[in-house]
Each structure stands twice: as structure tokens, then as C-alpha cells.
Short mmCIF file of C-alpha atoms (C1' of nucleotides) in Angstrom, two decimals:
data_model
loop_
_atom_site.label_atom_id
_atom_site.label_comp_id
_atom_site.label_asym_id
_atom_site.label_seq_id
_atom_site.Cartn_x
_atom_site.Cartn_y
_atom_site.Cartn_z
CA MET A 1 -24.31 21.91 -7.52
CA TYR A 2 -22.55 20.13 -4.63
CA ASP A 3 -25.30 17.54 -4.80
CA LEU A 4 -23.10 14.49 -4.65
CA PHE A 5 -20.85 16.07 -2.03
CA PHE A 6 -23.72 16.48 0.42
CA LYS A 7 -25.37 13.22 -0.57
CA LYS A 8 -22.19 11.39 0.47
CA PHE A 9 -21.89 13.51 3.58
CA ARG A 10 -25.45 12.78 4.68
CA GLU A 11 -24.94 9.07 4.08
CA ARG A 12 -22.49 9.12 6.99
CA ILE A 13 -23.56 12.02 9.19
CA ASP A 14 -26.84 13.75 10.02
CA LEU A 15 -26.69 17.38 8.92
CA SER A 16 -29.15 20.10 9.83
CA PRO A 17 -30.06 22.55 7.04
CA GLU A 18 -28.11 25.25 8.91
CA GLU A 19 -24.99 23.12 9.12
CA GLU A 20 -25.25 22.34 5.44
CA ILE A 21 -25.51 26.03 4.59
CA GLN A 22 -22.54 26.82 6.79
CA ILE A 23 -20.35 24.18 5.21
CA LYS A 24 -21.54 25.06 1.71
CA SER A 25 -20.28 28.60 2.16
CA TYR A 26 -16.71 27.29 2.19
CA LEU A 27 -16.92 25.20 -0.97
CA ILE A 28 -15.52 26.26 -4.34
CA PRO A 29 -16.81 24.74 -7.59
CA LYS A 30 -14.32 24.06 -10.35
CA LYS A 31 -14.51 22.57 -13.83
CA ILE A 32 -11.47 20.89 -15.29
CA ARG A 33 -10.85 19.57 -18.78
CA ARG A 34 -9.53 16.18 -19.80
CA ARG A 35 -5.69 16.14 -19.60
CA GLN A 36 -5.66 19.30 -17.51
CA TYR A 37 -3.55 19.29 -14.37
CA LEU A 38 -5.12 19.86 -10.99
CA LEU A 39 -1.75 19.55 -9.26
CA GLN A 40 1.78 19.16 -10.54
CA GLU A 41 4.71 17.57 -8.77
CA GLY A 42 6.63 20.31 -6.97
CA ASP A 43 3.60 22.56 -6.48
CA ILE A 44 2.09 22.94 -3.07
CA CYS A 45 -1.26 21.21 -2.76
CA LYS A 46 -3.67 23.98 -1.72
CA HIS A 47 -7.00 22.16 -1.97
CA ILE A 48 -8.78 18.94 -1.28
CA ALA A 49 -10.86 18.05 -4.33
CA PHE A 50 -14.12 16.13 -4.26
CA VAL A 51 -15.19 14.70 -7.62
CA GLU A 52 -18.81 15.57 -8.45
CA LYS A 53 -18.51 14.31 -12.01
CA GLY A 54 -15.76 12.88 -14.18
CA ALA A 55 -12.52 11.06 -13.41
CA LEU A 56 -9.03 11.99 -12.25
CA ARG A 57 -5.84 10.15 -11.47
CA GLU A 58 -3.02 10.80 -9.02
CA TYR A 59 0.45 9.53 -9.90
CA SER A 60 4.15 9.85 -9.31
CA ILE A 61 6.81 9.94 -11.99
CA GLU A 62 9.96 7.86 -11.40
CA GLY A 63 12.58 7.51 -14.10
CA GLY A 64 10.19 8.72 -16.79
CA THR A 65 7.49 6.19 -15.90
CA GLU A 66 4.15 7.17 -14.39
CA HIS A 67 2.98 5.17 -11.39
CA ILE A 68 -0.69 5.67 -10.63
CA ILE A 69 -1.49 5.64 -6.95
CA LEU A 70 -5.19 6.55 -7.14
CA PHE A 71 -8.13 6.83 -9.48
CA ALA A 72 -10.78 9.28 -8.35
CA LEU A 73 -14.20 8.90 -9.96
CA GLU A 74 -17.48 10.49 -8.89
CA GLY A 75 -17.80 10.57 -5.11
CA TRP A 76 -14.08 10.21 -4.40
CA THR A 77 -11.81 12.75 -2.81
CA VAL A 78 -8.32 13.47 -4.09
CA ALA A 79 -5.33 15.53 -2.93
CA ASP A 80 -1.65 15.14 -2.17
CA LEU A 81 -2.49 14.87 1.49
CA PHE A 82 1.05 15.15 2.76
CA SER A 83 1.65 18.34 0.78
CA PHE A 84 -1.74 19.72 1.78
CA LEU A 85 -1.11 19.14 5.46
CA THR A 86 2.55 20.13 5.68
CA GLY A 87 2.88 22.75 2.95
CA GLU A 88 5.78 20.77 1.43
CA PRO A 89 6.00 20.49 -2.37
CA ALA A 90 3.82 17.74 -3.80
CA VAL A 91 5.41 14.47 -4.90
CA TYR A 92 2.32 13.48 -6.83
CA THR A 93 0.70 14.86 -9.95
CA ILE A 94 -3.07 14.95 -10.40
CA ASP A 95 -4.78 15.32 -13.76
CA ALA A 96 -8.17 14.72 -15.31
CA LEU A 97 -8.93 11.60 -17.36
CA GLU A 98 -12.28 13.08 -18.41
CA ASP A 99 -13.81 16.54 -18.32
CA SER A 100 -14.74 16.83 -14.66
CA GLU A 101 -16.55 18.89 -12.07
CA LEU A 102 -14.91 19.30 -8.70
CA VAL A 103 -15.67 20.74 -5.30
CA LEU A 104 -12.60 22.31 -3.75
CA ILE A 105 -11.86 23.01 -0.09
CA SER A 106 -8.89 25.27 0.58
CA LYS A 107 -6.45 24.69 3.40
CA SER A 108 -7.74 27.67 5.41
CA SER A 109 -11.35 26.59 4.91
CA HIS A 110 -10.45 23.08 5.96
CA GLU A 111 -8.85 24.33 9.16
CA GLU A 112 -11.73 26.65 9.96
CA LEU A 113 -14.27 23.90 9.31
CA LEU A 114 -12.37 21.51 11.58
CA GLN A 115 -12.50 24.13 14.34
CA THR A 116 -16.09 25.27 13.95
CA GLN A 117 -18.03 22.31 12.56
CA PRO A 118 -17.66 19.17 14.67
CA LYS A 119 -19.54 17.16 12.07
CA TYR A 120 -17.02 18.17 9.43
CA GLU A 121 -14.23 16.83 11.59
CA THR A 122 -16.12 13.60 12.14
CA TYR A 123 -16.77 13.24 8.43
CA MET A 124 -13.10 13.82 7.64
CA ARG A 125 -12.17 11.19 10.20
CA LEU A 126 -14.51 8.70 8.56
CA LEU A 127 -13.23 9.51 5.08
CA ILE A 128 -9.60 9.05 5.98
CA THR A 129 -10.41 5.85 7.86
CA ASP A 130 -12.13 4.43 4.78
CA ALA A 131 -9.19 5.47 2.65
CA TYR A 132 -6.78 3.79 5.04
CA ILE A 133 -8.69 0.53 5.03
CA ALA A 134 -8.93 0.52 1.24
CA LEU A 135 -5.20 1.18 0.95
CA GLN A 136 -4.38 -1.57 3.40
CA LYS A 137 -6.43 -4.06 1.38
CA ARG A 138 -4.62 -2.99 -1.75
CA LEU A 139 -1.23 -3.37 -0.14
CA THR A 140 -2.10 -6.75 1.34
CA SER A 141 -3.22 -8.08 -1.98
CA SER A 142 -0.14 -6.65 -3.70
CA ILE A 143 2.26 -8.47 -1.39
CA SER A 144 0.29 -11.68 -0.95
CA LEU A 145 -1.69 -12.54 -4.08
CA PRO A 146 -0.70 -13.57 -7.62
CA ILE A 147 -1.38 -10.97 -10.31
CA GLU A 148 -4.38 -12.81 -11.63
CA GLU A 149 -6.13 -12.71 -8.24
CA ARG A 150 -5.21 -9.09 -7.78
CA TYR A 151 -6.73 -8.20 -11.13
CA LYS A 152 -9.89 -10.16 -10.35
CA ASN A 153 -10.21 -8.28 -7.06
CA PHE A 154 -9.70 -5.00 -8.85
CA VAL A 155 -12.38 -5.71 -11.44
CA GLU A 156 -14.81 -6.81 -8.73
CA THR A 157 -14.10 -3.83 -6.51
CA TYR A 158 -13.96 -1.15 -9.22
CA PRO A 159 -15.92 -2.31 -12.26
CA ASP A 160 -16.58 1.32 -13.18
CA ILE A 161 -12.85 2.10 -13.34
CA VAL A 162 -12.25 -0.89 -15.61
CA GLN A 163 -14.92 0.50 -17.96
CA ARG A 164 -13.63 4.04 -18.12
CA VAL A 165 -9.86 3.89 -17.75
CA PRO A 166 -7.33 2.60 -20.33
CA GLN A 167 -5.88 -0.77 -19.48
CA HIS A 168 -2.27 0.39 -19.37
CA MET A 169 -3.21 2.76 -16.55
CA ILE A 170 -4.66 -0.11 -14.57
CA ALA A 171 -1.37 -1.93 -15.14
CA SER A 172 0.44 1.11 -13.80
CA TYR A 173 -1.87 1.18 -10.77
CA MET A 174 -1.01 -2.46 -10.14
CA GLY A 175 2.71 -1.90 -10.57
CA LEU A 176 2.89 -3.97 -13.78
CA SER A 177 3.98 -3.38 -17.35
CA PRO A 178 1.05 -3.07 -19.80
CA GLU A 179 2.26 -6.19 -21.62
CA THR A 180 2.11 -8.28 -18.48
CA LEU A 181 -1.45 -7.24 -17.70
CA SER A 182 -2.45 -7.91 -21.28
CA ARG A 183 -1.02 -11.45 -21.04
CA VAL A 184 -2.65 -12.14 -17.70
CA ARG A 185 -6.02 -11.12 -19.10
CA LYS A 186 -5.50 -13.37 -22.12
CA LYS A 187 -4.69 -16.31 -19.85
CA MET A 188 -7.83 -15.64 -17.79
CA LEU A 189 -10.00 -15.66 -20.93
CA ASN A 190 -8.55 -18.97 -22.10
CA GLN A 191 -9.25 -20.55 -18.73
CA LYS A 192 -12.98 -19.80 -18.85
CA MET B 1 1.92 3.31 33.40
CA TYR B 2 0.42 4.75 30.19
CA ASP B 3 3.40 7.12 30.14
CA LEU B 4 4.22 6.73 26.48
CA PHE B 5 0.55 6.76 25.51
CA PHE B 6 0.00 10.21 27.00
CA LYS B 7 3.40 11.48 25.96
CA LYS B 8 2.47 10.78 22.33
CA PHE B 9 -1.00 12.22 22.86
CA ARG B 10 0.36 15.45 24.32
CA GLU B 11 2.84 15.80 21.47
CA ARG B 12 -0.14 16.36 19.20
CA ILE B 13 -2.88 17.78 21.41
CA ASP B 14 -3.03 19.92 24.54
CA LEU B 15 -4.66 17.97 27.34
CA SER B 16 -5.87 19.33 30.66
CA PRO B 17 -5.22 17.17 33.72
CA GLU B 18 -8.96 16.54 33.96
CA GLU B 19 -9.16 15.36 30.36
CA GLU B 20 -6.20 13.08 30.92
CA ILE B 21 -7.85 11.55 33.97
CA GLN B 22 -11.08 11.06 32.06
CA ILE B 23 -9.39 9.32 29.18
CA LYS B 24 -7.17 7.28 31.48
CA SER B 25 -10.24 5.77 33.12
CA TYR B 26 -11.03 3.95 29.87
CA LEU B 27 -7.60 2.40 29.31
CA ILE B 28 -6.73 -1.23 30.04
CA PRO B 29 -3.14 -2.34 30.62
CA LYS B 30 -2.07 -5.69 29.25
CA LYS B 31 1.16 -7.64 29.17
CA ILE B 32 1.80 -10.11 26.41
CA ARG B 33 4.59 -12.64 25.97
CA ARG B 34 6.77 -13.21 22.94
CA ARG B 35 4.95 -15.45 20.42
CA GLN B 36 1.62 -14.88 22.13
CA TYR B 37 -1.33 -13.91 19.94
CA LEU B 38 -3.15 -10.65 20.49
CA LEU B 39 -5.58 -11.40 17.66
CA GLN B 40 -6.09 -14.42 15.45
CA GLU B 41 -7.54 -14.50 11.96
CA GLY B 42 -11.25 -15.20 12.25
CA ASP B 43 -11.63 -13.62 15.68
CA ILE B 44 -13.37 -10.30 16.04
CA CYS B 45 -10.99 -7.48 16.87
CA LYS B 46 -12.31 -6.03 20.12
CA HIS B 47 -9.51 -3.62 21.03
CA ILE B 48 -7.14 -1.06 19.66
CA ALA B 49 -3.70 -1.71 21.14
CA PHE B 50 -1.10 0.94 21.81
CA VAL B 51 2.44 -0.42 22.33
CA GLU B 52 4.03 0.98 25.50
CA LYS B 53 6.95 -1.41 25.30
CA GLY B 54 8.01 -4.28 23.08
CA ALA B 55 7.23 -5.20 19.49
CA LEU B 56 4.33 -6.82 17.62
CA ARG B 57 3.55 -7.69 14.05
CA GLU B 58 0.32 -7.87 12.08
CA TYR B 59 0.11 -10.30 9.18
CA SER B 60 -2.12 -12.27 6.89
CA ILE B 61 -1.67 -15.89 5.94
CA GLU B 62 -2.15 -16.82 2.26
CA GLY B 63 -1.41 -20.31 1.04
CA GLY B 64 0.62 -21.12 4.11
CA THR B 65 2.85 -18.05 3.79
CA GLU B 66 2.80 -15.18 6.26
CA HIS B 67 2.65 -11.68 4.80
CA ILE B 68 3.50 -8.99 7.31
CA ILE B 69 1.55 -5.80 6.84
CA LEU B 70 2.74 -3.91 9.91
CA PHE B 71 5.38 -3.87 12.60
CA ALA B 72 4.32 -2.10 15.80
CA LEU B 73 7.11 -1.03 18.13
CA GLU B 74 6.90 1.32 21.09
CA GLY B 75 4.59 4.25 20.37
CA TRP B 76 2.70 2.54 17.56
CA THR B 77 -0.94 1.52 17.51
CA VAL B 78 -2.14 -1.77 16.12
CA ALA B 79 -5.50 -3.40 15.41
CA ASP B 80 -7.39 -5.04 12.58
CA LEU B 81 -9.19 -1.78 11.97
CA PHE B 82 -11.76 -3.16 9.58
CA SER B 83 -12.75 -5.91 12.01
CA PHE B 84 -12.73 -3.46 14.92
CA LEU B 85 -15.02 -1.01 13.15
CA THR B 86 -17.42 -3.43 11.47
CA GLY B 87 -17.45 -6.39 13.85
CA GLU B 88 -16.54 -8.71 10.96
CA PRO B 89 -14.03 -11.52 11.60
CA ALA B 90 -10.43 -10.40 11.37
CA VAL B 91 -8.40 -11.22 8.26
CA TYR B 92 -5.15 -10.40 10.03
CA THR B 93 -3.30 -12.06 12.88
CA ILE B 94 -1.38 -10.06 15.47
CA ASP B 95 1.30 -11.54 17.70
CA ALA B 96 4.20 -10.38 19.84
CA LEU B 97 7.81 -10.47 18.60
CA GLU B 98 9.05 -9.60 22.09
CA ASP B 99 7.50 -9.59 25.57
CA SER B 100 5.40 -6.42 25.39
CA GLU B 101 3.25 -4.02 27.38
CA LEU B 102 0.13 -2.72 25.76
CA VAL B 103 -2.62 -0.20 26.40
CA LEU B 104 -5.97 -1.46 25.18
CA ILE B 105 -9.06 0.52 24.26
CA SER B 106 -12.23 -1.49 23.81
CA LYS B 107 -14.76 -0.79 21.13
CA SER B 108 -17.33 0.60 23.56
CA SER B 109 -14.71 2.79 25.25
CA HIS B 110 -13.60 4.03 21.86
CA GLU B 111 -17.15 4.97 20.92
CA GLU B 112 -17.82 6.68 24.22
CA LEU B 113 -14.55 8.59 24.03
CA LEU B 114 -15.37 9.76 20.51
CA GLN B 115 -18.73 11.06 21.77
CA THR B 116 -17.56 12.68 24.98
CA GLN B 117 -13.95 13.75 24.46
CA PRO B 118 -13.51 15.97 21.39
CA LYS B 119 -9.75 15.85 21.80
CA TYR B 120 -9.83 12.07 21.61
CA GLU B 121 -11.62 12.30 18.31
CA THR B 122 -9.10 14.81 17.01
CA TYR B 123 -6.22 12.64 18.12
CA MET B 124 -7.72 9.60 16.40
CA ARG B 125 -8.12 11.64 13.24
CA LEU B 126 -4.47 12.65 13.37
CA LEU B 127 -3.32 9.09 14.03
CA ILE B 128 -5.25 7.62 11.16
CA THR B 129 -4.09 10.41 8.87
CA ASP B 130 -0.45 9.68 9.72
CA ALA B 131 -1.05 6.00 9.17
CA TYR B 132 -2.61 6.70 5.79
CA ILE B 133 0.28 8.86 4.65
CA ALA B 134 2.83 6.26 5.78
CA LEU B 135 0.94 3.53 3.96
CA GLN B 136 0.72 5.59 0.81
CA LYS B 137 4.46 6.14 0.82
CA ARG B 138 5.00 2.44 1.26
CA LEU B 139 2.68 1.59 -1.61
CA THR B 140 4.24 4.19 -3.87
CA SER B 141 7.71 2.87 -3.26
CA SER B 142 6.52 -0.70 -3.76
CA ILE B 143 5.12 0.01 -7.22
CA SER B 144 7.72 2.51 -8.40
CA LEU B 145 11.15 1.73 -6.93
CA PRO B 146 13.61 -1.14 -7.41
CA ILE B 147 14.01 -3.44 -4.41
CA GLU B 148 17.36 -1.97 -3.46
CA GLU B 149 15.91 1.52 -3.13
CA ARG B 150 12.94 0.20 -1.23
CA TYR B 151 15.20 -1.53 1.25
CA LYS B 152 17.34 1.60 1.66
CA ASN B 153 14.20 3.63 2.37
CA PHE B 154 13.08 1.06 4.88
CA VAL B 155 16.38 1.06 6.75
CA GLU B 156 16.42 4.87 6.82
CA THR B 157 12.82 5.15 7.94
CA TYR B 158 12.82 2.33 10.49
CA PRO B 159 16.38 1.67 11.70
CA ASP B 160 14.99 0.34 14.99
CA ILE B 161 12.93 -2.32 13.21
CA VAL B 162 15.98 -3.46 11.25
CA GLN B 163 17.81 -3.91 14.55
CA ARG B 164 15.12 -5.86 16.33
CA VAL B 165 13.30 -7.91 13.73
CA PRO B 166 14.61 -10.96 11.82
CA GLN B 167 15.50 -10.26 8.23
CA HIS B 168 13.09 -12.77 6.74
CA MET B 169 10.23 -10.84 8.34
CA ILE B 170 11.41 -7.67 6.69
CA ALA B 171 11.45 -9.60 3.41
CA SER B 172 7.87 -10.64 4.11
CA TYR B 173 6.92 -7.03 4.87
CA MET B 174 8.42 -6.03 1.50
CA GLY B 175 6.67 -8.84 -0.37
CA LEU B 176 9.94 -10.67 -1.15
CA SER B 177 11.36 -14.10 -0.49
CA PRO B 178 14.04 -14.14 2.24
CA GLU B 179 16.62 -15.32 -0.30
CA THR B 180 15.98 -12.35 -2.56
CA LEU B 181 16.43 -9.84 0.26
CA SER B 182 19.59 -11.61 1.35
CA ARG B 183 21.00 -11.30 -2.17
CA VAL B 184 20.03 -7.66 -2.52
CA ARG B 185 21.81 -6.87 0.74
CA LYS B 186 24.92 -8.70 -0.43
CA LYS B 187 24.92 -6.74 -3.66
CA MET B 188 24.59 -3.47 -1.70
CA LEU B 189 27.59 -4.35 0.48
CA ASN B 190 29.75 -5.16 -2.54
CA GLN B 191 28.88 -1.83 -4.10
CA LYS B 192 30.16 0.17 -1.14
"C1'" DA C 1 -11.46 13.57 -43.95
"C1'" DA C 2 -6.86 12.95 -43.01
"C1'" DA C 3 -3.18 12.96 -39.84
"C1'" DA C 4 -1.65 12.15 -35.41
"C1'" DA C 5 -1.71 10.18 -31.12
"C1'" DG C 6 -3.01 6.69 -28.23
"C1'" DT C 7 -4.13 1.81 -27.27
"C1'" DC C 8 -3.78 -3.18 -27.07
"C1'" DT C 9 -1.72 -7.36 -28.46
"C1'" DT C 10 1.96 -10.54 -29.74
"C1'" DG C 11 6.64 -12.52 -30.30
"C1'" DA C 12 11.47 -12.97 -29.11
"C1'" DC C 13 14.61 -12.32 -25.81
"C1'" DA C 14 16.70 -10.58 -21.25
"C1'" DA C 15 16.49 -9.68 -16.51
"C1'" DA C 16 14.54 -10.31 -12.08
"C1'" DA C 17 12.73 -12.99 -8.56
"C1'" DG C 18 11.17 -17.38 -6.72
"C1'" DT C 19 11.95 -22.28 -5.32
"C1'" DC C 20 14.43 -26.05 -3.49
"C1'" DA C 21 18.17 -27.89 -1.02
"C1'" DA C 22 22.17 -27.70 1.82
"C1'" DT C 23 25.19 -25.57 5.24
"C1'" DG C 24 26.86 -23.21 9.22
"C1'" DA C 25 25.93 -19.90 12.77
"C1'" DA C 26 23.11 -17.92 16.34
"C1'" DA C 27 19.44 -17.73 19.54
"C1'" DT C 28 16.20 -20.12 22.45
"C1'" DG C 29 14.39 -23.08 25.82
"C1'" DA C 30 14.43 -27.24 28.63
"C1'" DT D 1 24.73 -26.64 29.29
"C1'" DC D 2 23.14 -29.04 25.51
"C1'" DA D 3 19.68 -30.08 22.22
"C1'" DT D 4 16.55 -27.81 19.31
"C1'" DT D 5 14.86 -24.39 16.62
"C1'" DT D 6 15.45 -20.37 14.06
"C1'" DC D 7 18.06 -17.74 10.93
"C1'" DA D 8 20.94 -16.10 7.01
"C1'" DT D 9 23.49 -17.35 3.10
"C1'" DT D 10 24.67 -19.63 -1.19
"C1'" DG D 11 24.24 -22.47 -5.50
"C1'" DA D 12 21.55 -24.52 -9.20
"C1'" DC D 13 17.57 -24.25 -11.54
"C1'" DT D 14 12.71 -22.62 -12.84
"C1'" DT D 15 9.24 -19.33 -13.32
"C1'" DT D 16 7.71 -14.83 -13.70
"C1'" DT D 17 7.96 -10.39 -15.37
"C1'" DG D 18 10.09 -6.74 -18.06
"C1'" DT D 19 11.90 -4.79 -22.43
"C1'" DC D 20 11.97 -3.88 -27.18
"C1'" DA D 21 9.88 -3.87 -31.53
"C1'" DA D 22 6.21 -4.44 -34.73
"C1'" DG D 23 1.44 -4.34 -36.26
"C1'" DA D 24 -3.53 -3.53 -36.20
"C1'" DC D 25 -7.05 -0.87 -34.53
"C1'" DT D 26 -9.36 3.14 -32.29
"C1'" DT D 27 -9.85 7.72 -30.77
"C1'" DT D 28 -8.69 12.45 -30.91
"C1'" DT D 29 -7.34 16.56 -33.08
"C1'" DT D 30 -6.63 19.58 -36.86
#
DNA sequence: AAAAAGTCTTGACAAAAGTCAATGAAATGA
DNA sequence: TCATTTCATTGACTTTTGTCAAGACTTTTT
């Protein structure tokens, strides 16, 4: 339990056994079933969730259509960060695409860890920096590349997501209709 | 000098006079003229730049077209973060839209400050978190809202940018042709 | 095992956005 | 100040993408 969480942590930061025990004492394990909500729009986001196993998605709903802003597979962290930090109602919904195992950190634990465990703060800083860089790449490619290139990049960057997630959700993630992605893929096949 | 830099810092974190003096000793002032480059694609990004005065933009060039990923007015921070952190060549170009005054932090200063000034690390964590949340909002609206709504949001969120930056650059920031933005604005006026 | 729900593809058509070209106005720089 | 460059708008046309509907196939649930 918490294996992947600490594996990822130790990949970035040296942790003494004592520090690991300290941090571990704040973590909450949680299992969640396929299609089950972790967070619903309007709720207040009370936890950061690390995915030990399984797959989740985070999305907004506008005019009846879901717009996926994030897939979270093993090793990823997911939350409505704005809601978590401010206590405002969430604008995003999070649910499970597969039966999953999570590690939760509550808001109060998060704050206490930031105060008492310098390495936790450093790790959080690194995580959010990585997330920012990934998001910036995504945004750049969405405003500067043709769909075909964007899809190629996606497949290269996240081959595991392509395997495990329905295609119409990838279309949603890219801001496209499912039909358009289907046609782009067809065109790519014919070119080869 | 550095007034705005420390004003923003103190808005988020309590700083003792000693801490302020310590941090100040690492900062480098720099003036930059309109149209002058701060960073060119292919260079290695050696500094984080805080904008004391003026306006800059960060953009990529794809197939001869500029795609603006960030405007940085007074109080904002700009860098090719990936290049800065990894030492890889920059994929973005940064130049000045107006004569500007900057505060630079070099890579080695940044690393030393992270090690020696816990409040600097905390401040950096807060900055990057804010930047992440802003970017996520931008991405969400770009995949889920019609152009008109996106432009309205932009004007509401950044009225100062709308005042000071040419419209075709805002189109570029939104991933649109200048003609399309011009037409959307016309339509909005007629509706009122 | 059967029913139901979800998934992907395709065609026909509509709507949105881009491209190219021209014009006049405004800002910039010598 | 005057020439030059930049900027915003508009029209005509093309390309891209979305929408709606139907069909085949697969997966999930009962």
C-alpha cells in the first residue's frame, strides 16, 4: 500500500525512513469503482488524490457536453486544485474510468505537511511545476498545430491512455467532436 | 528599484527586513527596449524575469506564424520554464511589446535561494500554482466555450492587456486568425 | 443468454473559421 | 513632418469542423 506514491516521491526527493513514516501517517487509502464519482461539480474539493492503480478523468460540463481536462492513470495526481485551495465549489467533476485505488491527502493534512515536512513542500513544488509544463505544451500544440499533429503528439506522449480510454473521450480531451477524430485517424491510416 | 517585486512577494509571504536584503542581493535589474528579444528560440533560458514595468510576450513560431502563449505585464513573471529547468534549448521566444524594466534571477541564484531561503521556495510554489490554475482555466475555456464567450472572459480577466496590446496578438493568443476575432467583435457590438 | 448501453464509423449537409486581397486609418521612426 | 510600417476591417471564396442520423459491432448488465 502506498507503494507507487513513495516510489514516485523517492524518484524526485531523498526521504529518510523517519520522514516516510511521518508522511505516511497522513495518507488515506481509498478504493473507487468504475463510474463512481470522486468529486462532483459544485462540491468542495477536500482531497488531493494520487492514483495507485486504475484510471480517472476530470472534466467540466458545458451545455450538456463533457469536456475532459485531464486523464489520471497510475502515478498521476488529480484534484480540482482551485476548489481545494480556496474552498470554493468545484467547477470540475472527477470520476473513475476503471476500478481504482487512490491515496488521499486532506486539506488539513496538506497544510500540516507543508508546515512540518520541508521535503513535502519541495515535492509539491516539483509536481505542480511538471503539471504546469505539461499543460503549457498541451496549450501550445492546441493553438499552433493541426489536429493530425496534435493527435500524433498525444499518442506518442500517452500511449497508455490511447490503449485504455475510449476514443471519443480523447476527442473530448482535444476539444474535438468524436466524428472529427475518427476521420482524422482514418486519413492518417490511408497516408501510411 | 525592485519595488513591485517585493510588493508582490509580501502580499503572499511575510518577509523580515533581513530576508528581503538577502533575497535582494541575488536580483539583477535589466532594461529592455520595445521589440528587443529577451530570449530567442534555440537559446538556453538562463533567467526568470519579473516585469517591474512594461509589457512582454512569449510565443512560439510554427510554419512562419507566431503563436502567443503568454503576455507578461507589470507584476508577471516570464521565462521558458522548461528550458530554464532542464538546460534544453528554448522552444519559445520572448520579446518586449513596450520599453520595459525587469528583475532577473539567474539559474544559480534560483537554486541557491531555493536551498537557503525557505520563503523563496514557498513563494515560487505559490507562483507556479497560480500560473497552473490560470492556464487550466484558459485551456478549459478554449476547449469548451464558443469564441465569443472566450473573448468576453479574456476582456474581463485582462482589461489592461486589451488596452495595451494589438488585437491581432490577442487573436494569436486565442488561437484565431485576426480576421475571425475582428468579425466576432463586430458581431458582439451589433448585439448590444 | 438476452437486453441494454456504449462505441466507432460513415454519409449528407450546415456552420464555423481560415485564406487571400484590398482599403483606409493609425502609429512609428527617420 | 513625411514616409513607412503596422493595424483593423471587409468581401469573396475555400477549407475545416460540427451536427444529425443510421448502422454495425462490442461490452456491460441483468
